[in-house]
Amino acid sequence: SATNTYTKTAAFTLTGGATDNTGLGSVSVSLGAAVQTVTTLPDTSTSPLSTTWNAPITLLPGLNTVTATATDTSNNVTSATRTINLDTQVPTISIANPVNGSTVNTATVSLNGSASDNTGVATMDYQLNGAPAVIITPPAGGTGTWPSGSAITITPVSGVNTVTVHAFDRAGNVATASSSFTYVAPTFSIAISPNTATSAPVGQTITSYSVTATSANGFVGSVGLTGLSTPTGMGITFGTPTLSLLANGTATSTISITTDSLNPGVYSV
């Protein structure tokens, strides 16, 4: 039952069947050019005229040619030949992205790399943080960069993530590669300057303050500014109500604080 089969273990059981219109004599199995005669089945000349058989064989490294020969009771002989490849070489695999030990700030990350094998990588998969395996399209031709199909993007969680990739050859040998990386979400902070109290008469507009937004972890976007006072009632306006931030940049707006019609006291903005 082995036709162009790949296996990683030298101990192999060959199975098959034989039939004859008058009666079966014996079935013998040989490995290669009479390198070894593995087994000869007992006489099966009596009914039934068909039989199934199995023969344990010991494969040699590389390509093995196995021949099964059936002989009937009239000494007619028929042979069938199969090839079995004993492959114990493990594939090689590497992850190019994400880079092991790196820090990323994008919500999705590309996953790619390369793999090779002496008989060709047959199947691949990956796991992110121990989740169920996801199929990867192996390199075209069994060796080269992967995926060979659509690009793969993974969605990390905040903090340290580990992605593990497996590459299998046709014999079942498996190679494993892992990459651990840290995801930090883009964010921003704001600060008011100066961070000190100011005294002003009722009815005066205070213009000595400013607010600065600072991008962190590559944040890019707009930051809308609103102001509240405690107690309420203080008028707060911004010279630039919406600040635009570039990656790891800063943007600043002036603040105008109006004390009209307020009771004297301490106010927090």
PDB file of C-alpha atoms in Angstrom:
ATOM      1  CA  SER A   1       0.000   0.000   0.000  1.00  0.00           C
ATOM      2  CA  ALA A   2       3.021   2.300  -0.127  1.00  0.00           C
ATOM      3  CA  THR A   3       3.341   4.221  -3.414  1.00  0.00           C
ATOM      4  CA  ASN A   4       6.036   6.905  -3.513  1.00  0.00           C
ATOM      5  CA  THR A   5       5.740   7.144   0.255  1.00  0.00           C
ATOM      6  CA  TYR A   6       7.835   9.272   2.592  1.00  0.00           C
ATOM      7  CA  THR A   7       8.605   8.230   6.149  1.00  0.00           C
ATOM      8  CA  LYS A   8      11.015   9.303   8.888  1.00  0.00           C
ATOM      9  CA  THR A   9      11.365   5.895  10.578  1.00  0.00           C
ATOM     10  CA  ALA A  10      13.395   2.981   9.237  1.00  0.00           C
ATOM     11  CA  ALA A  11      10.970   0.407  10.642  1.00  0.00           C
ATOM     12  CA  PHE A  12       8.127   0.192   8.132  1.00  0.00           C
ATOM     13  CA  THR A  13       5.282  -2.241   7.573  1.00  0.00           C
ATOM     14  CA  LEU A  14       4.425  -2.931   3.953  1.00  0.00           C
ATOM     15  CA  THR A  15       0.857  -4.122   3.353  1.00  0.00           C
ATOM     16  CA  GLY A  16      -0.920  -5.400   0.283  1.00  0.00           C
ATOM     17  CA  GLY A  17      -3.144  -8.008  -1.235  1.00  0.00           C
ATOM     18  CA  ALA A  18      -2.920 -10.857  -3.771  1.00  0.00           C
ATOM     19  CA  THR A  19      -5.516 -12.757  -5.779  1.00  0.00           C
ATOM     20  CA  ASP A  20      -5.432 -15.648  -8.247  1.00  0.00           C
ATOM     21  CA  ASN A  21      -8.018 -17.550 -10.269  1.00  0.00           C
ATOM     22  CA  THR A  22      -6.781 -21.002  -9.262  1.00  0.00           C
ATOM     23  CA  GLY A  23      -4.782 -20.724  -6.079  1.00  0.00           C
ATOM     24  CA  LEU A  24      -2.084 -18.659  -4.380  1.00  0.00           C
ATOM     25  CA  GLY A  25       1.244 -20.168  -3.510  1.00  0.00           C
ATOM     26  CA  SER A  26       3.281 -17.511  -1.761  1.00  0.00           C
ATOM     27  CA  VAL A  27       4.100 -13.801  -1.596  1.00  0.00           C
ATOM     28  CA  SER A  28       7.623 -12.623  -1.012  1.00  0.00           C
ATOM     29  CA  VAL A  29       8.879  -9.098  -0.428  1.00  0.00           C
ATOM     30  CA  SER A  30      12.359  -7.888  -1.247  1.00  0.00           C
ATOM     31  CA  LEU A  31      13.988  -4.548  -0.648  1.00  0.00           C
ATOM     32  CA  GLY A  32      16.161  -3.189  -3.434  1.00  0.00           C
ATOM     33  CA  ALA A  33      18.304  -5.370  -5.672  1.00  0.00           C
ATOM     34  CA  ALA A  34      18.089  -8.408  -3.420  1.00  0.00           C
ATOM     35  CA  VAL A  35      19.592  -6.374  -0.573  1.00  0.00           C
ATOM     36  CA  GLN A  36      17.340  -8.220   1.802  1.00  0.00           C
ATOM     37  CA  THR A  37      14.517 -10.694   1.477  1.00  0.00           C
ATOM     38  CA  VAL A  38      12.122  -9.606   4.127  1.00  0.00           C
ATOM     39  CA  THR A  39       9.502 -12.304   4.396  1.00  0.00           C
ATOM     40  CA  THR A  40       7.783 -15.184   2.637  1.00  0.00           C
ATOM     41  CA  LEU A  41       4.166 -15.886   3.465  1.00  0.00           C
ATOM     42  CA  PRO A  42       2.963 -19.436   4.229  1.00  0.00           C
ATOM     43  CA  ASP A  43       1.188 -21.473   1.575  1.00  0.00           C
ATOM     44  CA  THR A  44      -2.200 -20.045   0.640  1.00  0.00           C
ATOM     45  CA  SER A  45      -3.120 -22.553  -2.031  1.00  0.00           C
ATOM     46  CA  THR A  46      -6.414 -23.427  -0.412  1.00  0.00           C
ATOM     47  CA  SER A  47      -9.568 -21.317  -0.473  1.00  0.00           C
ATOM     48  CA  PRO A  48      -9.866 -18.331  -0.415  1.00  0.00           C
ATOM     49  CA  LEU A  49      -8.053 -17.440  -3.610  1.00  0.00           C
ATOM     50  CA  SER A  50      -7.185 -13.953  -2.317  1.00  0.00           C
ATOM     51  CA  THR A  51      -5.308 -12.775   0.713  1.00  0.00           C
ATOM     52  CA  THR A  52      -4.044  -9.642   2.400  1.00  0.00           C
ATOM     53  CA  TRP A  53      -0.550  -9.571   3.779  1.00  0.00           C
ATOM     54  CA  ASN A  54       1.871  -7.363   5.671  1.00  0.00           C
ATOM     55  CA  ALA A  55       5.629  -7.444   5.925  1.00  0.00           C
ATOM     56  CA  PRO A  56       7.828  -5.512   8.353  1.00  0.00           C
ATOM     57  CA  ILE A  57      10.872  -4.120   6.558  1.00  0.00           C
ATOM     58  CA  THR A  58      13.860  -2.021   7.529  1.00  0.00           C
ATOM     59  CA  LEU A  59      14.427   0.893   5.190  1.00  0.00           C
ATOM     60  CA  LEU A  60      17.753   2.339   4.152  1.00  0.00           C
ATOM     61  CA  PRO A  61      18.355   6.114   4.140  1.00  0.00           C
ATOM     62  CA  GLY A  62      17.047   7.731   0.970  1.00  0.00           C
ATOM     63  CA  LEU A  63      15.020   6.096  -1.777  1.00  0.00           C
ATOM     64  CA  ASN A  64      14.050   2.434  -1.295  1.00  0.00           C
ATOM     65  CA  THR A  65      12.547   0.248  -4.007  1.00  0.00           C
ATOM     66  CA  VAL A  66      10.389  -2.536  -2.610  1.00  0.00           C
ATOM     67  CA  THR A  67       9.133  -5.412  -4.745  1.00  0.00           C
ATOM     68  CA  ALA A  68       6.337  -7.777  -3.767  1.00  0.00           C
ATOM     69  CA  THR A  69       6.163 -11.011  -5.774  1.00  0.00           C
ATOM     70  CA  ALA A  70       3.162 -13.326  -5.809  1.00  0.00           C
ATOM     71  CA  THR A  71       3.434 -16.920  -7.059  1.00  0.00           C
ATOM     72  CA  ASP A  72       0.391 -19.108  -7.704  1.00  0.00           C
ATOM     73  CA  THR A  73       0.173 -22.875  -7.454  1.00  0.00           C
ATOM     74  CA  SER A  74       1.023 -23.189 -11.154  1.00  0.00           C
ATOM     75  CA  ASN A  75       4.239 -21.202 -10.608  1.00  0.00           C
ATOM     76  CA  ASN A  76       2.937 -18.133 -12.431  1.00  0.00           C
ATOM     77  CA  VAL A  77       4.665 -15.040 -11.026  1.00  0.00           C
ATOM     78  CA  THR A  78       3.522 -11.418 -10.802  1.00  0.00           C
ATOM     79  CA  SER A  79       5.431  -8.541  -9.161  1.00  0.00           C
ATOM     80  CA  ALA A  80       4.525  -5.034  -8.002  1.00  0.00           C
ATOM     81  CA  THR A  81       7.079  -2.351  -7.180  1.00  0.00           C
ATOM     82  CA  ARG A  82       6.765   0.641  -4.872  1.00  0.00           C
ATOM     83  CA  THR A  83       9.202   3.334  -3.751  1.00  0.00           C
ATOM     84  CA  ILE A  84       9.591   4.516  -0.170  1.00  0.00           C
ATOM     85  CA  ASN A  85      11.798   7.441   0.812  1.00  0.00           C
ATOM     86  CA  LEU A  86      13.372   7.270   4.260  1.00  0.00           C
ATOM     87  CA  ASP A  87      13.944  10.906   5.156  1.00  0.00           C
ATOM     88  CA  THR A  88      15.211  11.752   8.635  1.00  0.00           C
ATOM     89  CA  GLN A  89      16.412  15.270   7.828  1.00  0.00           C
ATOM     90  CA  VAL A  90      14.495  18.009   9.634  1.00  0.00           C
ATOM     91  CA  PRO A  91      13.533  21.121   7.616  1.00  0.00           C
ATOM     92  CA  THR A  92      15.119  24.478   8.364  1.00  0.00           C
ATOM     93  CA  ILE A  93      12.927  27.485   9.109  1.00  0.00           C
ATOM     94  CA  SER A  94      13.396  31.114  10.103  1.00  0.00           C
ATOM     95  CA  ILE A  95      11.150  34.075  10.910  1.00  0.00           C
ATOM     96  CA  ALA A  96      12.151  37.346   9.257  1.00  0.00           C
ATOM     97  CA  ASN A  97       9.304  39.423  10.679  1.00  0.00           C
ATOM     98  CA  PRO A  98       8.459  40.155  13.450  1.00  0.00           C
ATOM     99  CA  VAL A  99      12.063  40.391  14.589  1.00  0.00           C
ATOM    100  CA  ASN A 100      12.770  38.556  17.818  1.00  0.00           C
ATOM    101  CA  GLY A 101      13.164  41.020  20.691  1.00  0.00           C
ATOM    102  CA  SER A 102      11.691  43.934  18.752  1.00  0.00           C
ATOM    103  CA  THR A 103       9.055  46.438  19.864  1.00  0.00           C
ATOM    104  CA  VAL A 104       6.182  47.315  17.526  1.00  0.00           C
ATOM    105  CA  ASN A 105       3.436  49.930  17.736  1.00  0.00           C
ATOM    106  CA  THR A 106       1.142  48.867  14.891  1.00  0.00           C
ATOM    107  CA  ALA A 107      -2.148  47.069  15.558  1.00  0.00           C
ATOM    108  CA  THR A 108      -1.290  44.367  13.006  1.00  0.00           C
ATOM    109  CA  VAL A 109       2.115  42.853  12.220  1.00  0.00           C
ATOM    110  CA  SER A 110       3.322  41.069   9.082  1.00  0.00           C
ATOM    111  CA  LEU A 111       4.525  37.483   9.509  1.00  0.00           C
ATOM    112  CA  ASN A 112       7.007  36.052   7.002  1.00  0.00           C
ATOM    113  CA  GLY A 113      10.278  34.179   6.716  1.00  0.00           C
ATOM    114  CA  SER A 114      11.995  31.364   4.849  1.00  0.00           C
ATOM    115  CA  ALA A 115      12.085  27.568   4.989  1.00  0.00           C
ATOM    116  CA  SER A 116      13.847  24.737   3.180  1.00  0.00           C
ATOM    117  CA  ASP A 117      14.082  20.953   3.189  1.00  0.00           C
ATOM    118  CA  ASN A 118      15.962  18.280   1.252  1.00  0.00           C
ATOM    119  CA  THR A 119      12.692  16.888  -0.119  1.00  0.00           C
ATOM    120  CA  GLY A 120      10.670  20.110   0.115  1.00  0.00           C
ATOM    121  CA  VAL A 121       8.517  21.678   2.824  1.00  0.00           C
ATOM    122  CA  ALA A 122       5.025  20.221   2.478  1.00  0.00           C
ATOM    123  CA  THR A 123       2.895  22.037   5.063  1.00  0.00           C
ATOM    124  CA  MET A 124       3.296  24.895   7.526  1.00  0.00           C
ATOM    125  CA  ASP A 125       1.344  26.574  10.306  1.00  0.00           C
ATOM    126  CA  TYR A 126       1.742  29.235  12.980  1.00  0.00           C
ATOM    127  CA  GLN A 127       0.450  29.907  16.484  1.00  0.00           C
ATOM    128  CA  LEU A 128       0.237  33.301  18.153  1.00  0.00           C
ATOM    129  CA  ASN A 129       0.474  33.186  21.938  1.00  0.00           C
ATOM    130  CA  GLY A 130      -0.512  29.526  22.011  1.00  0.00           C
ATOM    131  CA  ALA A 131      -3.750  29.971  20.052  1.00  0.00           C
ATOM    132  CA  PRO A 132      -4.927  27.220  17.657  1.00  0.00           C
ATOM    133  CA  ALA A 133      -2.658  26.690  14.651  1.00  0.00           C
ATOM    134  CA  VAL A 134      -3.322  28.631  11.456  1.00  0.00           C
ATOM    135  CA  ILE A 135      -2.276  27.212   8.077  1.00  0.00           C
ATOM    136  CA  ILE A 136       0.549  28.926   6.144  1.00  0.00           C
ATOM    137  CA  THR A 137       1.060  28.456   2.411  1.00  0.00           C
ATOM    138  CA  PRO A 138       4.556  26.900   2.209  1.00  0.00           C
ATOM    139  CA  PRO A 139       7.271  28.186  -0.151  1.00  0.00           C
ATOM    140  CA  ALA A 140       6.666  27.563  -3.834  1.00  0.00           C
ATOM    141  CA  GLY A 141       8.588  24.454  -4.785  1.00  0.00           C
ATOM    142  CA  GLY A 142       9.069  23.531  -1.131  1.00  0.00           C
ATOM    143  CA  THR A 143      12.016  25.870  -0.489  1.00  0.00           C
ATOM    144  CA  GLY A 144      12.292  29.655  -0.222  1.00  0.00           C
ATOM    145  CA  THR A 145      10.341  32.487   1.364  1.00  0.00           C
ATOM    146  CA  TRP A 146       6.916  32.078   2.930  1.00  0.00           C
ATOM    147  CA  PRO A 147       4.065  32.631   2.663  1.00  0.00           C
ATOM    148  CA  SER A 148       3.941  32.014  -1.073  1.00  0.00           C
ATOM    149  CA  GLY A 149       0.276  33.043  -1.140  1.00  0.00           C
ATOM    150  CA  SER A 150      -1.471  35.988   0.471  1.00  0.00           C
ATOM    151  CA  ALA A 151       0.420  38.020   3.047  1.00  0.00           C
ATOM    152  CA  ILE A 152      -0.093  37.061   6.695  1.00  0.00           C
ATOM    153  CA  THR A 153      -0.891  39.670   9.333  1.00  0.00           C
ATOM    154  CA  ILE A 154      -1.210  38.878  13.020  1.00  0.00           C
ATOM    155  CA  THR A 155      -2.891  40.948  15.736  1.00  0.00           C
ATOM    156  CA  PRO A 156      -0.764  41.162  18.884  1.00  0.00           C
ATOM    157  CA  VAL A 157      -1.952  41.876  22.399  1.00  0.00           C
ATOM    158  CA  SER A 158      -0.478  44.569  24.598  1.00  0.00           C
ATOM    159  CA  GLY A 159       2.867  43.490  26.018  1.00  0.00           C
ATOM    160  CA  VAL A 160       5.007  40.518  25.034  1.00  0.00           C
ATOM    161  CA  ASN A 161       3.780  38.261  22.206  1.00  0.00           C
ATOM    162  CA  THR A 162       5.264  34.991  20.929  1.00  0.00           C
ATOM    163  CA  VAL A 163       4.604  33.616  17.456  1.00  0.00           C
ATOM    164  CA  THR A 164       5.670  30.031  16.693  1.00  0.00           C
ATOM    165  CA  VAL A 165       5.948  28.621  13.167  1.00  0.00           C
ATOM    166  CA  HIS A 166       6.131  24.917  12.231  1.00  0.00           C
ATOM    167  CA  ALA A 167       7.382  23.474   8.938  1.00  0.00           C
ATOM    168  CA  PHE A 168       6.668  19.829   8.033  1.00  0.00           C
ATOM    169  CA  ASP A 169       8.140  17.780   5.210  1.00  0.00           C
ATOM    170  CA  ARG A 170       6.391  14.852   3.524  1.00  0.00           C
ATOM    171  CA  ALA A 171       8.026  12.386   5.906  1.00  0.00           C
ATOM    172  CA  GLY A 172       6.586  14.143   8.957  1.00  0.00           C
ATOM    173  CA  ASN A 173       9.824  15.756  10.126  1.00  0.00           C
ATOM    174  CA  VAL A 174       9.056  19.093  11.742  1.00  0.00           C
ATOM    175  CA  ALA A 175      11.072  22.249  12.366  1.00  0.00           C
ATOM    176  CA  THR A 176      10.015  25.000  14.775  1.00  0.00           C
ATOM    177  CA  ALA A 177      10.957  28.687  14.960  1.00  0.00           C
ATOM    178  CA  SER A 178       9.710  31.274  17.443  1.00  0.00           C
ATOM    179  CA  SER A 179       9.884  35.051  17.703  1.00  0.00           C
ATOM    180  CA  SER A 180       8.950  37.099  20.760  1.00  0.00           C
ATOM    181  CA  PHE A 181       8.164  40.781  20.391  1.00  0.00           C
ATOM    182  CA  THR A 182       6.518  43.526  22.422  1.00  0.00           C
ATOM    183  CA  TYR A 183       3.487  45.518  21.319  1.00  0.00           C
ATOM    184  CA  VAL A 184       2.987  48.998  22.757  1.00  0.00           C
ATOM    185  CA  ALA A 185      -0.109  50.861  21.626  1.00  0.00           C
ATOM    186  CA  PRO A 186       0.354  54.374  20.183  1.00  0.00           C
ATOM    187  CA  THR A 187      -0.807  57.033  22.622  1.00  0.00           C
ATOM    188  CA  PHE A 188      -0.264  60.660  23.627  1.00  0.00           C
ATOM    189  CA  SER A 189      -0.010  62.804  26.736  1.00  0.00           C
ATOM    190  CA  ILE A 190      -0.931  66.420  27.465  1.00  0.00           C
ATOM    191  CA  ALA A 191       0.627  68.897  29.867  1.00  0.00           C
ATOM    192  CA  ILE A 192      -0.218  72.471  30.882  1.00  0.00           C
ATOM    193  CA  SER A 193       2.568  74.994  31.325  1.00  0.00           C
ATOM    194  CA  PRO A 194       3.407  76.555  33.652  1.00  0.00           C
ATOM    195  CA  ASN A 195       2.158  74.076  36.215  1.00  0.00           C
ATOM    196  CA  THR A 196       1.724  76.785  38.826  1.00  0.00           C
ATOM    197  CA  ALA A 197      -1.176  78.802  40.256  1.00  0.00           C
ATOM    198  CA  THR A 198      -1.929  82.348  38.992  1.00  0.00           C
ATOM    199  CA  SER A 199      -3.776  85.121  40.794  1.00  0.00           C
ATOM    200  CA  ALA A 200      -5.934  87.494  38.739  1.00  0.00           C
ATOM    201  CA  PRO A 201      -8.720  90.000  39.465  1.00  0.00           C
ATOM    202  CA  VAL A 202     -12.277  89.093  38.516  1.00  0.00           C
ATOM    203  CA  GLY A 203     -12.923  90.214  34.957  1.00  0.00           C
ATOM    204  CA  GLN A 204      -9.397  89.669  33.715  1.00  0.00           C
ATOM    205  CA  THR A 205      -8.448  87.216  30.932  1.00  0.00           C
ATOM    206  CA  ILE A 206      -5.468  85.058  31.786  1.00  0.00           C
ATOM    207  CA  THR A 207      -3.266  84.209  28.804  1.00  0.00           C
ATOM    208  CA  SER A 208      -0.120  82.947  30.515  1.00  0.00           C
ATOM    209  CA  TYR A 209      -0.906  79.238  30.083  1.00  0.00           C
ATOM    210  CA  SER A 210      -0.400  76.836  27.194  1.00  0.00           C
ATOM    211  CA  VAL A 211      -1.108  73.144  26.633  1.00  0.00           C
ATOM    212  CA  THR A 212       1.243  70.743  24.816  1.00  0.00           C
ATOM    213  CA  ALA A 213       0.336  67.336  23.407  1.00  0.00           C
ATOM    214  CA  THR A 214       3.155  64.814  22.963  1.00  0.00           C
ATOM    215  CA  SER A 215       2.998  61.713  20.743  1.00  0.00           C
ATOM    216  CA  ALA A 216       4.232  58.418  22.246  1.00  0.00           C
ATOM    217  CA  ASN A 217       4.887  55.067  20.582  1.00  0.00           C
ATOM    218  CA  GLY A 218       4.413  56.543  17.137  1.00  0.00           C
ATOM    219  CA  PHE A 219       0.961  58.051  17.673  1.00  0.00           C
ATOM    220  CA  VAL A 220      -0.250  60.005  14.639  1.00  0.00           C
ATOM    221  CA  GLY A 221      -3.545  61.886  14.663  1.00  0.00           C
ATOM    222  CA  SER A 222      -5.620  64.778  15.988  1.00  0.00           C
ATOM    223  CA  VAL A 223      -6.111  65.731  19.627  1.00  0.00           C
ATOM    224  CA  GLY A 224      -9.207  67.796  20.434  1.00  0.00           C
ATOM    225  CA  LEU A 225      -8.966  70.168  23.397  1.00  0.00           C
ATOM    226  CA  THR A 226     -11.779  71.047  25.809  1.00  0.00           C
ATOM    227  CA  GLY A 227     -11.574  72.877  29.129  1.00  0.00           C
ATOM    228  CA  LEU A 228     -13.550  72.672  32.372  1.00  0.00           C
ATOM    229  CA  SER A 229     -13.231  74.517  35.633  1.00  0.00           C
ATOM    230  CA  THR A 230     -14.005  73.566  39.205  1.00  0.00           C
ATOM    231  CA  PRO A 231     -16.152  75.293  40.376  1.00  0.00           C
ATOM    232  CA  THR A 232     -17.816  75.732  36.989  1.00  0.00           C
ATOM    233  CA  GLY A 233     -18.311  79.019  35.203  1.00  0.00           C
ATOM    234  CA  MET A 234     -14.807  79.948  34.076  1.00  0.00           C
ATOM    235  CA  GLY A 235     -14.510  80.572  30.341  1.00  0.00           C
ATOM    236  CA  ILE A 236     -11.726  78.535  28.716  1.00  0.00           C
ATOM    237  CA  THR A 237     -10.792  78.831  25.050  1.00  0.00           C
ATOM    238  CA  PHE A 238      -7.862  77.477  23.024  1.00  0.00           C
ATOM    239  CA  GLY A 239      -5.895  79.203  20.307  1.00  0.00           C
ATOM    240  CA  THR A 240      -5.745  75.846  18.441  1.00  0.00           C
ATOM    241  CA  PRO A 241      -8.704  73.704  19.555  1.00  0.00           C
ATOM    242  CA  THR A 242      -7.443  70.679  17.597  1.00  0.00           C
ATOM    243  CA  LEU A 243      -3.778  69.741  17.675  1.00  0.00           C
ATOM    244  CA  SER A 244      -2.259  67.609  14.906  1.00  0.00           C
ATOM    245  CA  LEU A 245       0.440  65.200  16.025  1.00  0.00           C
ATOM    246  CA  LEU A 246       3.077  63.503  13.938  1.00  0.00           C
ATOM    247  CA  ALA A 247       4.848  60.351  15.144  1.00  0.00           C
ATOM    248  CA  ASN A 248       6.766  61.136  18.333  1.00  0.00           C
ATOM    249  CA  GLY A 249       6.170  64.856  17.803  1.00  0.00           C
ATOM    250  CA  THR A 250       4.598  67.660  19.848  1.00  0.00           C
ATOM    251  CA  ALA A 251       1.993  70.371  19.246  1.00  0.00           C
ATOM    252  CA  THR A 252       1.096  73.354  21.457  1.00  0.00           C
ATOM    253  CA  SER A 253      -1.899  75.657  21.886  1.00  0.00           C
ATOM    254  CA  THR A 254      -2.375  78.801  23.912  1.00  0.00           C
ATOM    255  CA  ILE A 255      -5.097  78.919  26.576  1.00  0.00           C
ATOM    256  CA  SER A 256      -7.310  81.884  27.398  1.00  0.00           C
ATOM    257  CA  ILE A 257      -9.066  81.799  30.774  1.00  0.00           C
ATOM    258  CA  THR A 258     -11.800  84.413  31.391  1.00  0.00           C
ATOM    259  CA  THR A 259     -12.793  85.299  34.960  1.00  0.00           C
ATOM    260  CA  ASP A 260     -15.792  87.555  34.102  1.00  0.00           C
ATOM    261  CA  SER A 261     -18.799  87.384  36.522  1.00  0.00           C
ATOM    262  CA  LEU A 262     -17.069  84.882  38.794  1.00  0.00           C
ATOM    263  CA  ASN A 263     -17.006  85.038  42.546  1.00  0.00           C
ATOM    264  CA  PRO A 264     -13.555  85.461  44.001  1.00  0.00           C
ATOM    265  CA  GLY A 265     -11.994  82.176  45.041  1.00  0.00           C
ATOM    266  CA  VAL A 266      -9.743  79.331  43.988  1.00  0.00           C
ATOM    267  CA  TYR A 267     -10.558  77.664  40.665  1.00  0.00           C
ATOM    268  CA  SER A 268      -9.020  74.592  39.084  1.00  0.00           C
ATOM    269  CA  VAL A 269      -8.808  74.211  35.321  1.00  0.00           C
TER     270      VAL A 269
END
